[in-house]
Coordinates of C-alpha atoms and ligand atoms in Angstrom, one line a residue:
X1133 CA 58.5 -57.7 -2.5
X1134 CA 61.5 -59.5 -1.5
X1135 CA 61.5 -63.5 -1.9
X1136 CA 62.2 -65.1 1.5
X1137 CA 62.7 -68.8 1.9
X1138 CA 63.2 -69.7 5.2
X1139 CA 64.7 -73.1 6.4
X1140 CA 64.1 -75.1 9.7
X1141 CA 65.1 -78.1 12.0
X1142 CA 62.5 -77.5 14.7
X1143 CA 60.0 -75.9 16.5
X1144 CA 60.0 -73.0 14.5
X1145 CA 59.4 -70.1 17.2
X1146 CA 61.9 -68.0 15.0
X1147 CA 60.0 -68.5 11.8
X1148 CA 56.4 -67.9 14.0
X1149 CA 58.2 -64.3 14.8
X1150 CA 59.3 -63.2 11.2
X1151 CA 55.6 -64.3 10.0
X1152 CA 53.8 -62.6 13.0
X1153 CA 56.6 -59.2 11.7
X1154 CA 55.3 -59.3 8.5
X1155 CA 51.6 -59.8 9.1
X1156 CA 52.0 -56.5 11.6
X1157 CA 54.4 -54.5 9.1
X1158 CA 57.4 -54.8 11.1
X1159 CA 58.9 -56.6 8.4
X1160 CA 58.2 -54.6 4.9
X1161 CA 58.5 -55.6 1.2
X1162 CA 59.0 -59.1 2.1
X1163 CA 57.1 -62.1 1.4
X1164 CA 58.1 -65.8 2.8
X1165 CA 57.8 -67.7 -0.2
X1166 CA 58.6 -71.1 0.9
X1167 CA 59.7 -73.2 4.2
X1168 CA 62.2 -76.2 4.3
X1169 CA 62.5 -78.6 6.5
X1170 CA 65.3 -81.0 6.9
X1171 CA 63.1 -82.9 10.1
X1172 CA 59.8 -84.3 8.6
X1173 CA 58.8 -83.6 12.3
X1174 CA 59.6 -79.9 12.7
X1175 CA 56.7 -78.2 14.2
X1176 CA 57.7 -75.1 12.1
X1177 CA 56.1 -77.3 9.4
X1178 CA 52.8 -77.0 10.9
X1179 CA 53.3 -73.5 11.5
X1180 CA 53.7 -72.4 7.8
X1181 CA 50.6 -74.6 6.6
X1182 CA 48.6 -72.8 9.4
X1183 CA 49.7 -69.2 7.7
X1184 CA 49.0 -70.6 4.3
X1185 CA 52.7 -70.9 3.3
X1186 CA 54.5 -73.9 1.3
X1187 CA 56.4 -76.0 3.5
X1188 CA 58.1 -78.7 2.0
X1189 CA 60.4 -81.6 3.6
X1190 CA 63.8 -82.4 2.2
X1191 CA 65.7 -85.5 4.1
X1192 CA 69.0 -86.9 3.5
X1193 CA 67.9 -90.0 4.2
X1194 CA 64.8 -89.7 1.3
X1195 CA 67.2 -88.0 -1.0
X1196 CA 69.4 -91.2 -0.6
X1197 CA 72.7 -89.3 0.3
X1198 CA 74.5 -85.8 0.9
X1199 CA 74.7 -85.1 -3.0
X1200 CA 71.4 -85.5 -3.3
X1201 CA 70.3 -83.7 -0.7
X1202 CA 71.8 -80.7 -1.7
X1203 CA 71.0 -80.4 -5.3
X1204 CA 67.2 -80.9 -3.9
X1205 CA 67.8 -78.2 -1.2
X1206 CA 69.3 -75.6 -4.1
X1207 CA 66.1 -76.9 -6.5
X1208 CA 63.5 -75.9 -4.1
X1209 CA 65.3 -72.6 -3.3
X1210 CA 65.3 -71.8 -6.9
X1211 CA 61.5 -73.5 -7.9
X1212 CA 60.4 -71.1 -5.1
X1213 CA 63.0 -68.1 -6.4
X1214 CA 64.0 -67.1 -3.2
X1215 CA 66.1 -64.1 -3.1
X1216 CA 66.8 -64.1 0.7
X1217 CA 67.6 -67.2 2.5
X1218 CA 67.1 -67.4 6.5
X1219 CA 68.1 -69.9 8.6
X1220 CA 65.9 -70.1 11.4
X1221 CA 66.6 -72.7 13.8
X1222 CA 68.5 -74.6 10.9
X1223 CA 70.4 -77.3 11.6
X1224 CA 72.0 -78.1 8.4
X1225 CA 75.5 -76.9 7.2
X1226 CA 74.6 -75.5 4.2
X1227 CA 76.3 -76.9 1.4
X1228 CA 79.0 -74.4 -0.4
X1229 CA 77.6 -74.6 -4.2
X1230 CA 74.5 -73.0 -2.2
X1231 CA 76.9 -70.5 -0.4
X1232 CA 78.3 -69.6 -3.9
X1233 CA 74.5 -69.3 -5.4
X1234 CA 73.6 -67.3 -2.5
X1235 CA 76.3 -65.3 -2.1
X1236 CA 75.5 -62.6 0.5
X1237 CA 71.7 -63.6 0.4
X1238 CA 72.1 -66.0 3.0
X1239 CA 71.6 -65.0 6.9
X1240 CA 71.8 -67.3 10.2
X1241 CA 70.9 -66.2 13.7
X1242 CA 72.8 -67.8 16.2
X1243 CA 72.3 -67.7 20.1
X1244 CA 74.9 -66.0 21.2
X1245 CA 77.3 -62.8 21.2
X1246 CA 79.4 -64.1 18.2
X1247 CA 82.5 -64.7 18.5
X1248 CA 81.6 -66.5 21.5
X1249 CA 80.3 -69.6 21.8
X1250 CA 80.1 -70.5 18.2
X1251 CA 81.4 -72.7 15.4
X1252 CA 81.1 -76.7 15.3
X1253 CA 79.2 -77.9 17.6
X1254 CA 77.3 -74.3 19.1
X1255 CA 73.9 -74.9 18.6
X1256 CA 71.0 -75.4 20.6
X1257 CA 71.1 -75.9 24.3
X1258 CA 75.1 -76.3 24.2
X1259 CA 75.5 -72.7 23.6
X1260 CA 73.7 -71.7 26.8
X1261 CA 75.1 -75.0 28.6
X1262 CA 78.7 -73.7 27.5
X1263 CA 78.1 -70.0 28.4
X1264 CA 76.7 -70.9 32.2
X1265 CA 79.9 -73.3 32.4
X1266 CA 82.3 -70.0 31.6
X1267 CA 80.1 -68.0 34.0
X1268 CA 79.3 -65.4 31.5
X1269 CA 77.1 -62.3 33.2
X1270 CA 75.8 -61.3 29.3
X1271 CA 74.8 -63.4 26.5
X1272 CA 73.0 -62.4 23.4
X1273 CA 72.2 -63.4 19.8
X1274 CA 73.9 -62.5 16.9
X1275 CA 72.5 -62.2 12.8
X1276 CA 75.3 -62.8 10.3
X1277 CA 75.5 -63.3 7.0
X1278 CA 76.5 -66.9 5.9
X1279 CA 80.0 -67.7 4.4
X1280 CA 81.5 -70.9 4.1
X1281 CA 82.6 -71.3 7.4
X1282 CA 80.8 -72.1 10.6
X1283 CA 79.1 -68.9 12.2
X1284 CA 82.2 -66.9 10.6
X1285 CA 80.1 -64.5 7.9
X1286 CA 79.6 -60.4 8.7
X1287 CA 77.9 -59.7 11.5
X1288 CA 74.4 -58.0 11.0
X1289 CA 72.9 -57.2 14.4
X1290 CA 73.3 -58.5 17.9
X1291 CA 71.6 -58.0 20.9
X1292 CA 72.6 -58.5 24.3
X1293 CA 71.2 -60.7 27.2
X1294 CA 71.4 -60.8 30.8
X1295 CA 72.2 -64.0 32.6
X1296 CA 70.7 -64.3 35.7
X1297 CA 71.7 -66.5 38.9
X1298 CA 70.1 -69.9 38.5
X1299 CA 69.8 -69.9 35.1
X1300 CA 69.8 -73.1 33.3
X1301 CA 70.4 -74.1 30.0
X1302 CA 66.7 -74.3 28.9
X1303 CA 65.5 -70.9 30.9
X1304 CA 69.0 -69.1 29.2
X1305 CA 67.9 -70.3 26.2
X1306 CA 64.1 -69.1 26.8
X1307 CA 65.4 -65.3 27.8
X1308 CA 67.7 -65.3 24.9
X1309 CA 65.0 -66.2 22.1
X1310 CA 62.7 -63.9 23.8
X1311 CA 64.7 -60.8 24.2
X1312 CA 66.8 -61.3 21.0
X1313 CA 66.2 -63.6 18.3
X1314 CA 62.2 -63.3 17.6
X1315 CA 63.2 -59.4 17.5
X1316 CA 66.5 -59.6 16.2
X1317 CA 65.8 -61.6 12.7
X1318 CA 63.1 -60.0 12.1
X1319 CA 64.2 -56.6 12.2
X1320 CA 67.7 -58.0 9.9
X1321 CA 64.7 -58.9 7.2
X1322 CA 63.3 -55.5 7.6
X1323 CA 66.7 -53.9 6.9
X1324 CA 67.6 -56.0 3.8
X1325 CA 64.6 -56.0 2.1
X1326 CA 63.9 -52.3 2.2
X1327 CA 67.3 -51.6 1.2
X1328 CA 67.3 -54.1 -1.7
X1329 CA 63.8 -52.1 -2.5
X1330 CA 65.7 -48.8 -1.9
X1331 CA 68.6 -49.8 -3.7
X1332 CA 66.5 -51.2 -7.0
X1333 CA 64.5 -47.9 -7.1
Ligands
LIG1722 C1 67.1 -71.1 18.5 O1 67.8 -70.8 19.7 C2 68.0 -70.8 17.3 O2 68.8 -69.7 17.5 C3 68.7 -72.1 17.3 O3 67.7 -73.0 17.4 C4 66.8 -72.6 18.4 C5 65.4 -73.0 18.1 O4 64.8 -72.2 17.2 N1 69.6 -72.1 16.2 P1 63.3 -72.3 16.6 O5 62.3 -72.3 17.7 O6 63.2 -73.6 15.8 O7 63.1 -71.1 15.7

């Protein structure tokens, strides 16, 4: 079984689809070990208690500063001995002594068909708002592999998504979670952690 932390900002609907994976066996040899929360008020907090998981909250603001933060944030990855890191709805820019640490074993999903629509200041609703402004007819999401840039790691999987006349922002956003992210990261856990099984045997 493959150590998975996963870290969150929000609502959590990507880390509610790689638990509901594994508890149906789309996602094998894989246990999530541990959730992290940068936002004491991130629902995905709720939603690892309810399945039973740690879920712990790390602030800047608590830790009392950015170098603080992220020695906490690399503690609890190692106290928990994640060997896969996800990002899942993450909002924090993961600091490089992590990167380094991590190296390879870290994976984002973003919401788009990288390399559009990414980099500083992509994430959440600007990506769609930004992708409706250009008048783009396909969207997507995309699973990479973090590096120390922004959205600029190997590419995994991506999936495409239609956009359809009237969309806004928020119903974009809806499709492109639907259709590609909750089956997307998923199915990028599936293919590491049976090849890390594979690859150990
Ligand atoms: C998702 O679009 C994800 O790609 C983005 O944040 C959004 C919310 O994710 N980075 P979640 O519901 O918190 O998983």
């Amino acid at each position: 079984m493959l150590k998975v932390a996963v870290l969150v900002s929000g609502g959590g609907t990507n880390l509610q689809a790689i638990l509901d994976a594994i508890d149906e066996g789309k996602i094998r040899n894989a246990e999530v070990v541990s959730v992290i929360s940068n936002n004491p008020k991130a629902y995905a907090l709720e939603r690892a208690k309810k399945h039973g998981i740690p879920a712990v909250c790390i602030t800047r603001k608590a830790c009392g500063g950015t170098e603080a933060f992220n020695a906490a944030l690399l503690k609890a990855l190692k106290d928990c001995g994640a060997e896969l890191v996800v990002l899942a709805g993450c909002l924090v820019v993961i600091p490089k002594e992590i990167i380094r640490e991590y190296e390879g074993r870290i994976i984002n999903i973003h919401p788009s068909l990288i390399p559009s629509f990414c980099g500083t200041g992509f994430y959440g609703l600007k990506v769609h708002e930004e992708a409706l402004k250009r008048g783009v007819k396909v969207t997507g999401a995309t699973v990479h592999i973090v590096d120390e840039g922004t959205d600029t790691g190997p590419i995994l999987l991506q999936k495409a998504v239609e956009v359809k006349e009237g969309d806004t922002p928020e119903s974009l956003q809806r499709r492109v979670m639907e259709e590609a992210e909750w089956i997307l990261l998923p199915k990028a856990i599936d293919m590491i952690c049976t090849q890390a099984v594979s690859s150990a045997d």
